[in-house]
Amino acid sequence: MSETIFTRIIRGDIPSHRVYEDEKVFAFLDIAPLAPGHTLVVPKEPAVTLDALSEESAAAIGRVLPRIARAVMAATGTRDYNVLQNNGVAAHQAVPHVHFHVIPKPDAGGGLGIGWPSGHLEAEDGKRLAGAVAAQLAKG
Ligand code: AMP
């Protein structure tokens, strides 16, 4: 697979407004923000979707995400925010390199709009689905 724009940003070939970098993680401002401070937190590992990410990179992202969220909210004077992570074209993933959006939700409006067409979980379906997922997890 050819490299993505995020790999080129991480390498410094394409300019970005960097807010954080360590050995495994790079974070920068989104070029088309949903709200001021909209930040992308990206593992340097070029996995396409979250399920393909190594435990090392996942741990590195998990360790720093709350800190970056705190910094973005403090810098923008925002209290509420969304963390969004899209996987696959149908799920609105435009750049095929894992990334987490940290999107402030200003009191004045803006930020992420979410359609949430919730259903209802029947007891039998819940039992069957939870069992199926747990069985997959038990495989390792
Ligand atoms: P997604 O739809 O989850 O794949 O989001 C990709 C995000 O990358 C979008 O919000 C874009 O605005 C953002 N993006 C694309 N190119 C750049 C760039 N050169 N610098 C900063 N953000 C970018």
Tab-separated table of N, CA and C and ligand atoms in Angstrom:
chain	number	residue	atom	x	y	z
A	1	MET	N	0.853	-1.204	0.000
A	1	MET	CA	0.000	0.000	0.000
A	1	MET	C	0.883	1.245	0.000
A	2	SER	N	0.542	2.216	-0.852
A	2	SER	CA	1.345	3.435	-0.899
A	2	SER	C	1.124	4.239	0.384
A	3	GLU	N	2.108	5.078	0.705
A	3	GLU	CA	2.009	5.776	1.982
A	3	GLU	C	0.950	6.872	1.938
A	4	THR	N	0.412	7.175	3.092
A	4	THR	CA	-0.664	8.159	3.179
A	4	THR	C	-0.087	9.550	3.451
A	5	ILE	N	-0.975	10.523	3.357
A	5	ILE	CA	-0.574	11.901	3.646
A	5	ILE	C	-0.114	12.032	5.098
A	6	PHE	N	-0.643	11.193	5.990
A	6	PHE	CA	-0.233	11.303	7.397
A	6	PHE	C	1.202	10.826	7.597
A	7	THR	N	1.608	9.800	6.879
A	7	THR	CA	3.007	9.361	6.959
A	7	THR	C	3.927	10.482	6.485
A	8	ARG	N	3.505	11.182	5.463
A	8	ARG	CA	4.334	12.282	4.942
A	8	ARG	C	4.347	13.467	5.903
A	9	ILE	N	3.233	13.696	6.589
A	9	ILE	CA	3.201	14.750	7.618
A	9	ILE	C	4.118	14.372	8.782
A	10	ILE	N	4.030	13.120	9.232
A	10	ILE	CA	4.853	12.659	10.358
A	10	ILE	C	6.334	12.811	10.012
A	11	ARG	N	6.678	12.512	8.772
A	11	ARG	CA	8.084	12.600	8.337
A	11	ARG	C	8.531	14.051	8.152
A	12	GLY	N	7.573	14.961	8.052
A	12	GLY	CA	7.915	16.366	7.870
A	12	GLY	C	7.985	16.795	6.418
A	13	ASP	N	7.578	15.909	5.513
A	13	ASP	CA	7.596	16.252	4.083
A	13	ASP	C	6.475	17.236	3.745
A	14	ILE	N	5.402	17.167	4.540
A	14	ILE	CA	4.265	18.073	4.359
A	14	ILE	C	4.102	18.834	5.671
A	15	PRO	N	3.942	20.151	5.596
A	15	PRO	CA	3.848	20.916	6.844
A	15	PRO	C	2.554	20.634	7.608
A	16	SER	N	2.644	20.763	8.917
A	16	SER	CA	1.443	20.627	9.757
A	16	SER	C	1.635	21.499	10.994
A	17	HIS	N	0.528	21.744	11.672
A	17	HIS	CA	0.592	22.459	12.955
A	17	HIS	C	0.700	21.402	14.051
A	18	ARG	N	1.915	20.976	14.345
A	18	ARG	CA	2.161	19.908	15.312
A	18	ARG	C	1.895	20.402	16.735
A	19	VAL	N	1.227	19.574	17.499
A	19	VAL	CA	1.013	19.912	18.913
A	19	VAL	C	1.738	18.947	19.839
A	20	TYR	N	2.076	17.734	19.346
A	20	TYR	CA	2.706	16.735	20.214
A	20	TYR	C	3.442	15.712	19.352
A	21	GLU	N	4.572	15.218	19.885
A	21	GLU	CA	5.256	14.113	19.220
A	21	GLU	C	6.047	13.319	20.252
A	22	ASP	N	5.981	11.997	20.150
A	22	ASP	CA	6.911	11.139	20.884
A	22	ASP	C	7.364	10.034	19.943
A	23	GLU	N	7.968	9.010	20.495
A	23	GLU	CA	8.551	7.961	19.651
A	23	GLU	C	7.508	7.282	18.768
A	24	LYS	N	6.259	7.162	19.278
A	24	LYS	CA	5.246	6.384	18.557
A	24	LYS	C	4.017	7.174	18.128
A	25	VAL	N	3.916	8.413	18.562
A	25	VAL	CA	2.682	9.187	18.332
A	25	VAL	C	3.009	10.570	17.785
A	26	PHE	N	2.135	11.050	16.896
A	26	PHE	CA	2.257	12.409	16.340
A	26	PHE	C	0.864	13.024	16.375
A	27	ALA	N	0.755	14.277	16.811
A	27	ALA	CA	-0.555	14.939	16.864
A	27	ALA	C	-0.440	16.333	16.264
A	28	PHE	N	-1.465	16.715	15.496
A	28	PHE	CA	-1.439	18.003	14.800
A	28	PHE	C	-2.865	18.475	14.566
A	29	LEU	N	-2.981	19.774	14.251
A	29	LEU	CA	-4.312	20.340	14.026
A	29	LEU	C	-4.892	19.862	12.697
A	30	ASP	N	-6.188	19.529	12.719
A	30	ASP	CA	-6.893	19.155	11.491
A	30	ASP	C	-6.991	20.370	10.574
A	31	ILE	N	-6.745	20.153	9.284
A	31	ILE	CA	-6.723	21.267	8.331
A	31	ILE	C	-8.130	21.773	8.001
A	32	ALA	N	-9.130	20.960	8.293
A	32	ALA	CA	-10.523	21.357	8.044
A	32	ALA	C	-11.315	21.146	9.339
A	33	PRO	N	-11.057	21.960	10.350
A	33	PRO	CA	-11.587	21.689	11.691
A	33	PRO	C	-13.102	21.835	11.800
A	34	LEU	N	-13.688	20.960	12.623
A	34	LEU	CA	-15.115	21.088	12.947
A	34	LEU	C	-15.324	22.132	14.031
A	35	ALA	N	-14.241	22.444	14.740
A	35	ALA	CA	-14.250	23.496	15.767
A	35	ALA	C	-12.796	23.890	15.996
A	36	PRO	N	-12.539	25.102	16.496
A	36	PRO	CA	-11.162	25.490	16.786
A	36	PRO	C	-10.505	24.486	17.748
A	37	GLY	N	-9.296	24.070	17.410
A	37	GLY	CA	-8.571	23.119	18.249
A	37	GLY	C	-8.729	21.667	17.823
A	38	HIS	N	-9.581	21.404	16.829
A	38	HIS	CA	-9.767	20.034	16.313
A	38	HIS	C	-8.387	19.443	15.996
A	39	THR	N	-8.065	18.372	16.702
A	39	THR	CA	-6.710	17.805	16.640
A	39	THR	C	-6.761	16.343	16.215
A	40	LEU	N	-5.777	15.924	15.434
A	40	LEU	CA	-5.649	14.528	15.028
A	40	LEU	C	-4.492	13.899	15.783
A	41	VAL	N	-4.743	12.760	16.414
A	41	VAL	CA	-3.711	12.031	17.157
A	41	VAL	C	-3.445	10.735	16.390
A	42	VAL	N	-2.215	10.580	15.912
A	42	VAL	CA	-1.912	9.553	14.909
A	42	VAL	C	-0.744	8.683	15.384
A	43	PRO	N	-0.895	7.363	15.335
A	43	PRO	CA	0.273	6.520	15.600
A	43	PRO	C	1.247	6.635	14.429
A	44	LYS	N	2.516	6.614	14.713
A	44	LYS	CA	3.475	6.659	13.603
A	44	LYS	C	3.411	5.371	12.775
A	45	GLU	N	3.017	4.295	13.417
A	45	GLU	CA	2.825	3.024	12.700
A	45	GLU	C	1.705	3.206	11.672
A	46	PRO	N	1.959	2.871	10.395
A	46	PRO	CA	0.966	3.171	9.353
A	46	PRO	C	-0.138	2.122	9.217
A	47	ALA	N	-0.735	1.690	10.327
A	47	ALA	CA	-1.865	0.757	10.240
A	47	ALA	C	-3.054	1.492	9.632
A	48	VAL	N	-3.851	0.773	8.849
A	48	VAL	CA	-4.986	1.417	8.172
A	48	VAL	C	-6.154	1.600	9.136
A	49	THR	N	-6.482	0.559	9.881
A	49	THR	CA	-7.620	0.623	10.798
A	49	THR	C	-7.189	0.183	12.206
A	50	LEU	N	-7.991	0.550	13.179
A	50	LEU	CA	-7.621	0.350	14.584
A	50	LEU	C	-7.345	-1.118	14.913
A	51	ASP	N	-8.150	-1.998	14.322
A	51	ASP	CA	-8.000	-3.431	14.608
A	51	ASP	C	-6.663	-3.984	14.133
A	52	ALA	N	-5.987	-3.236	13.250
A	52	ALA	CA	-4.704	-3.694	12.712
A	52	ALA	C	-3.513	-3.082	13.457
A	53	LEU	N	-3.795	-2.255	14.444
A	53	LEU	CA	-2.721	-1.535	15.142
A	53	LEU	C	-2.046	-2.448	16.174
A	54	SER	N	-0.731	-2.326	16.308
A	54	SER	CA	-0.001	-3.136	17.289
A	54	SER	C	-0.375	-2.708	18.706
A	55	GLU	N	-0.179	-3.612	19.655
A	55	GLU	CA	-0.457	-3.271	21.062
A	55	GLU	C	0.444	-2.145	21.537
A	56	GLU	N	1.665	-2.101	21.031
A	56	GLU	CA	2.610	-1.058	21.460
A	56	GLU	C	2.100	0.324	21.046
A	57	SER	N	1.671	0.439	19.782
A	57	SER	CA	1.169	1.731	19.309
A	57	SER	C	-0.152	2.083	19.996
A	58	ALA	N	-0.993	1.065	20.194
A	58	ALA	CA	-2.278	1.306	20.868
A	58	ALA	C	-2.034	1.814	22.287
A	59	ALA	N	-1.075	1.218	22.961
A	59	ALA	CA	-0.777	1.644	24.328
A	59	ALA	C	-0.237	3.072	24.333
A	60	ALA	N	0.598	3.378	23.354
A	60	ALA	CA	1.189	4.722	23.283
A	60	ALA	C	0.104	5.773	23.040
A	61	ILE	N	-0.838	5.450	22.169
A	61	ILE	CA	-1.959	6.363	21.900
A	61	ILE	C	-2.829	6.521	23.150
A	62	GLY	N	-3.160	5.392	23.772
A	62	GLY	CA	-4.025	5.435	24.950
A	62	GLY	C	-3.410	6.230	26.090
A	63	ARG	N	-2.090	6.126	26.194
A	63	ARG	CA	-1.394	6.828	27.267
A	63	ARG	C	-1.492	8.340	27.102
A	64	VAL	N	-1.427	8.811	25.861
A	64	VAL	CA	-1.295	10.254	25.633
A	64	VAL	C	-2.620	10.954	25.277
A	65	LEU	N	-3.621	10.175	24.854
A	65	LEU	CA	-4.893	10.796	24.421
A	65	LEU	C	-5.520	11.687	25.505
A	66	PRO	N	-5.634	11.213	26.746
A	66	PRO	CA	-6.258	12.095	27.754
A	66	PRO	C	-5.467	13.382	27.954
A	67	ARG	N	-4.155	13.280	27.887
A	67	ARG	CA	-3.310	14.473	28.087
A	67	ARG	C	-3.514	15.470	26.950
A	68	ILE	N	-3.580	14.962	25.731
A	68	ILE	CA	-3.798	15.845	24.584
A	68	ILE	C	-5.190	16.459	24.669
A	69	ALA	N	-6.174	15.656	25.054
A	69	ALA	CA	-7.538	16.191	25.201
A	69	ALA	C	-7.548	17.322	26.235
A	70	ARG	N	-6.889	17.112	27.366
A	70	ARG	CA	-6.845	18.165	28.398
A	70	ARG	C	-6.216	19.438	27.841
A	71	ALA	N	-5.124	19.262	27.086
A	71	ALA	CA	-4.398	20.420	26.548
A	71	ALA	C	-5.248	21.179	25.531
A	72	VAL	N	-5.932	20.436	24.654
A	72	VAL	CA	-6.770	21.087	23.633
A	72	VAL	C	-7.905	21.853	24.303
A	73	MET	N	-8.534	21.227	25.305
A	73	MET	CA	-9.657	21.896	25.966
A	73	MET	C	-9.178	23.131	26.730
A	74	ALA	N	-8.036	23.006	27.383
A	74	ALA	CA	-7.516	24.153	28.129
A	74	ALA	C	-7.145	25.289	27.177
A	75	ALA	N	-6.534	24.949	26.053
A	75	ALA	CA	-6.076	25.978	25.110
A	75	ALA	C	-7.238	26.669	24.415
A	76	THR	N	-8.355	25.956	24.254
A	76	THR	CA	-9.490	26.539	23.532
A	76	THR	C	-10.593	27.020	24.491
A	77	GLY	N	-10.399	26.791	25.772
A	77	GLY	CA	-11.412	27.210	26.740
A	77	GLY	C	-12.709	26.444	26.575
A	78	THR	N	-12.596	25.179	26.209
A	78	THR	CA	-13.777	24.337	25.980
A	78	THR	C	-13.847	23.256	27.049
A	79	ARG	N	-15.054	22.875	27.441
A	79	ARG	CA	-15.214	21.834	28.471
A	79	ARG	C	-15.578	20.495	27.834
A	80	ASP	N	-16.475	20.531	26.843
A	80	ASP	CA	-16.997	19.298	26.240
A	80	ASP	C	-16.267	18.998	24.932
A	81	TYR	N	-16.187	17.722	24.612
A	81	TYR	CA	-15.499	17.344	23.366
A	81	TYR	C	-15.872	15.917	22.989
A	82	ASN	N	-15.617	15.585	21.723
A	82	ASN	CA	-15.772	14.219	21.242
A	82	ASN	C	-14.421	13.679	20.809
A	83	VAL	N	-14.237	12.377	21.001
A	83	VAL	CA	-13.105	11.664	20.401
A	83	VAL	C	-13.718	10.727	19.368
A	84	LEU	N	-13.290	10.893	18.126
A	84	LEU	CA	-13.873	10.137	17.009
A	84	LEU	C	-12.766	9.362	16.314
A	85	GLN	N	-13.089	8.129	15.934
A	85	GLN	CA	-12.081	7.293	15.270
A	85	GLN	C	-12.789	6.463	14.210
A	86	ASN	N	-12.607	6.810	12.942
A	86	ASN	CA	-13.318	6.170	11.845
A	86	ASN	C	-12.485	5.042	11.235
A	87	ASN	N	-13.159	3.960	10.888
A	87	ASN	CA	-12.476	2.818	10.271
A	87	ASN	C	-13.239	2.356	9.042
A	88	GLY	N	-12.624	2.537	7.871
A	88	GLY	CA	-13.261	2.104	6.630
A	88	GLY	C	-14.022	3.239	5.963
A	89	VAL	N	-14.072	3.154	4.642
A	89	VAL	CA	-14.688	4.223	3.844
A	89	VAL	C	-16.153	4.425	4.219
A	90	ALA	N	-16.887	3.321	4.411
A	90	ALA	CA	-18.311	3.440	4.737
A	90	ALA	C	-18.510	4.096	6.110
A	91	ALA	N	-17.465	4.028	6.931
A	91	ALA	CA	-17.530	4.645	8.272
A	91	ALA	C	-16.847	6.005	8.268
A	92	HIS	N	-16.766	6.604	7.082
A	92	HIS	CA	-16.271	7.982	6.935
A	92	HIS	C	-14.771	8.137	7.126
A	93	GLN	N	-14.012	7.074	6.932
A	93	GLN	CA	-12.553	7.205	7.017
A	93	GLN	C	-12.031	7.653	5.653
A	94	ALA	N	-11.475	8.860	5.616
A	94	ALA	CA	-10.951	9.398	4.363
A	94	ALA	C	-9.459	9.113	4.208
A	95	VAL	N	-8.728	9.101	5.301
A	95	VAL	CA	-7.279	8.863	5.251
A	95	VAL	C	-6.994	7.478	5.845
A	96	PRO	N	-6.467	6.552	5.035
A	96	PRO	CA	-6.297	5.172	5.500
A	96	PRO	C	-5.051	4.975	6.367
A	97	HIS	N	-5.027	5.690	7.451
A	97	HIS	CA	-3.954	5.597	8.450
A	97	HIS	C	-4.638	5.932	9.778
A	98	VAL	N	-4.584	5.019	10.728
A	98	VAL	CA	-5.330	5.195	11.987
A	98	VAL	C	-5.138	6.596	12.558
A	99	HIS	N	-6.238	7.205	12.981
A	99	HIS	CA	-6.145	8.505	13.644
A	99	HIS	C	-7.359	8.716	14.534
A	100	PHE	N	-7.130	9.427	15.620
A	100	PHE	CA	-8.186	9.804	16.555
A	100	PHE	C	-8.415	11.306	16.432
A	101	HIS	N	-9.670	11.683	16.211
A	101	HIS	CA	-10.030	13.106	16.217
A	101	HIS	C	-10.341	13.518	17.653
A	102	VAL	N	-9.764	14.607	18.115
A	102	VAL	CA	-10.189	15.239	19.364
A	102	VAL	C	-10.889	16.532	18.953
A	103	ILE	N	-12.196	16.586	19.155
A	103	ILE	CA	-13.009	17.666	18.590
A	103	ILE	C	-13.723	18.426	19.706
A	104	PRO	N	-13.275	19.640	19.985
A	104	PRO	CA	-13.973	20.440	20.992
A	104	PRO	C	-15.437	20.665	20.602
A	105	LYS	N	-16.291	20.743	21.609
A	105	LYS	CA	-17.726	21.024	21.389
A	105	LYS	C	-18.024	22.344	22.095
A	106	PRO	N	-17.799	23.462	21.398
A	106	PRO	CA	-17.967	24.767	22.059
A	106	PRO	C	-19.416	25.002	22.490
A	107	ASP	N	-19.568	25.708	23.610
A	107	ASP	CA	-20.916	26.054	24.084
A	107	ASP	C	-21.675	26.837	23.020
A	108	ALA	N	-20.923	27.632	22.257
A	108	ALA	CA	-21.555	28.503	21.264
A	108	ALA	C	-22.045	27.741	20.027
A	109	GLY	N	-21.732	26.452	19.937
A	109	GLY	CA	-22.151	25.672	18.781
A	109	GLY	C	-20.970	25.209	17.960
A	110	GLY	N	-21.231	24.321	17.010
A	110	GLY	CA	-20.169	23.759	16.199
A	110	GLY	C	-19.677	22.457	16.802
A	111	GLY	N	-18.542	21.996	16.307
A	111	GLY	CA	-18.055	20.688	16.740
A	111	GLY	C	-18.724	19.573	15.956
A	112	LEU	N	-18.657	18.380	16.489
A	112	LEU	CA	-19.161	17.200	15.785
A	112	LEU	C	-20.677	17.086	15.915
A	113	GLY	N	-21.355	16.916	14.777
A	113	GLY	CA	-22.782	16.594	14.800
A	113	GLY	C	-22.912	15.085	14.618
A	114	ILE	N	-23.747	14.462	15.409
A	114	ILE	CA	-23.843	13.002	15.361
A	114	ILE	C	-25.280	12.562	15.105
A	115	GLY	N	-25.462	11.700	14.079
A	115	GLY	CA	-26.737	11.004	13.919
A	115	GLY	C	-26.653	9.731	14.760
A	116	TRP	N	-27.627	9.455	15.563
A	116	TRP	CA	-27.544	8.325	16.507
A	116	TRP	C	-28.856	7.552	16.464
A	117	PRO	N	-29.042	6.804	15.397
A	117	PRO	CA	-30.329	6.101	15.236
A	117	PRO	C	-30.380	4.851	16.101
A	118	SER	N	-30.621	5.037	17.380
A	118	SER	CA	-30.519	3.923	18.321
A	118	SER	C	-31.661	2.929	18.155
A	119	GLY	N	-31.343	1.667	18.392
A	119	GLY	CA	-32.340	0.604	18.324
A	119	GLY	C	-32.628	0.084	19.721
A	120	HIS	N	-32.996	-1.208	19.806
A	120	HIS	CA	-33.255	-1.816	21.118
A	120	HIS	C	-32.626	-3.206	21.114
A	121	LEU	N	-31.890	-3.510	22.156
A	121	LEU	CA	-31.227	-4.817	22.239
A	121	LEU	C	-32.143	-5.816	22.942
A	122	GLU	N	-32.614	-6.799	22.179
A	122	GLU	CA	-33.428	-7.860	22.777
A	122	GLU	C	-32.527	-8.782	23.596
A	123	ALA	N	-33.056	-9.331	24.664
A	123	ALA	CA	-32.248	-10.158	25.572
A	123	ALA	C	-31.591	-11.328	24.835
A	124	GLU	N	-32.350	-11.998	23.979
A	124	GLU	CA	-31.806	-13.160	23.261
A	124	GLU	C	-30.672	-12.762	22.324
A	125	ASP	N	-30.879	-11.639	21.619
A	125	ASP	CA	-29.833	-11.149	20.709
A	125	ASP	C	-28.587	-10.758	21.484
A	126	GLY	N	-28.790	-10.111	22.635
A	126	GLY	CA	-27.657	-9.704	23.457
A	126	GLY	C	-26.848	-10.905	23.911
A	127	LYS	N	-27.558	-11.932	24.339
A	127	LYS	CA	-26.874	-13.143	24.812
A	127	LYS	C	-26.065	-13.774	23.679
A	128	ARG	N	-26.689	-13.870	22.511
A	128	ARG	CA	-26.022	-14.504	21.369
A	128	ARG	C	-24.816	-13.686	20.913
A	129	LEU	N	-24.996	-12.356	20.792
A	129	LEU	CA	-23.915	-11.510	20.294
A	129	LEU	C	-22.761	-11.409	21.282
A	130	ALA	N	-23.092	-11.224	22.555
A	130	ALA	CA	-22.028	-11.140	23.571
A	130	ALA	C	-21.232	-12.435	23.595
A	131	GLY	N	-21.941	-13.559	23.455
A	131	GLY	CA	-21.249	-14.853	23.427
A	131	GLY	C	-20.335	-14.971	22.226
A	132	ALA	N	-20.813	-14.489	21.077
A	132	ALA	CA	-20.005	-14.587	19.847
A	132	ALA	C	-18.747	-13.722	19.954
A	133	VAL	N	-18.905	-12.518	20.499
A	133	VAL	CA	-17.730	-11.632	20.636
A	133	VAL	C	-16.765	-12.209	21.667
A	134	ALA	N	-17.306	-12.659	22.789
A	134	ALA	CA	-16.445	-13.222	23.822
A	134	ALA	C	-15.685	-14.433	23.304
A	135	ALA	N	-16.345	-15.238	22.449
A	135	ALA	CA	-15.680	-16.423	21.885
A	135	ALA	C	-14.521	-15.994	20.977
A	136	GLN	N	-14.742	-14.923	20.220
A	136	GLN	CA	-13.654	-14.414	19.374
A	136	GLN	C	-12.500	-13.932	20.225
A	137	LEU	N	-12.823	-13.202	21.301
A	137	LEU	CA	-11.768	-12.683	22.178
A	137	LEU	C	-10.998	-13.813	22.850
A	138	ALA	N	-11.693	-14.890	23.152
A	138	ALA	CA	-11.035	-16.022	23.819
A	138	ALA	C	-9.994	-16.679	22.917
A	139	LYS	N	-10.129	-16.457	21.608
A	139	LYS	CA	-9.140	-17.026	20.668
A	139	LYS	C	-7.811	-16.280	20.739
A	140	GLY	N	-7.838	-15.087	21.394
A	140	GLY	CA	-6.574	-14.354	21.561
A	140	GLY	C	-6.487	-13.131	20.696
B	1	AMP	P1	-11.216	10.793	8.518
B	1	AMP	O1	-12.450	11.111	7.744
B	1	AMP	O2	-11.519	10.238	9.888
B	1	AMP	O3	-10.283	9.888	7.736
B	1	AMP	O4	-10.493	12.173	8.780
B	1	AMP	C1	-9.398	12.622	8.043
B	1	AMP	C2	-9.110	14.016	8.518
B	1	AMP	O5	-7.827	14.397	8.047
B	1	AMP	C3	-10.094	15.082	8.026
B	1	AMP	O6	-10.724	15.711	9.140
B	1	AMP	C4	-9.214	16.053	7.249
B	1	AMP	O7	-9.590	17.391	7.395
B	1	AMP	C5	-7.842	15.777	7.832
B	1	AMP	N1	-6.717	16.105	6.953
B	1	AMP	C6	-6.529	15.690	5.687
B	1	AMP	N2	-5.377	16.200	5.199
B	1	AMP	C7	-4.828	16.935	6.194
B	1	AMP	C8	-3.636	17.715	6.314
B	1	AMP	N3	-2.768	17.836	5.302
B	1	AMP	N4	-3.396	18.337	7.490
B	1	AMP	C9	-4.260	18.225	8.517
B	1	AMP	N5	-5.401	17.501	8.460
B	1	AMP	C10	-5.690	16.858	7.321
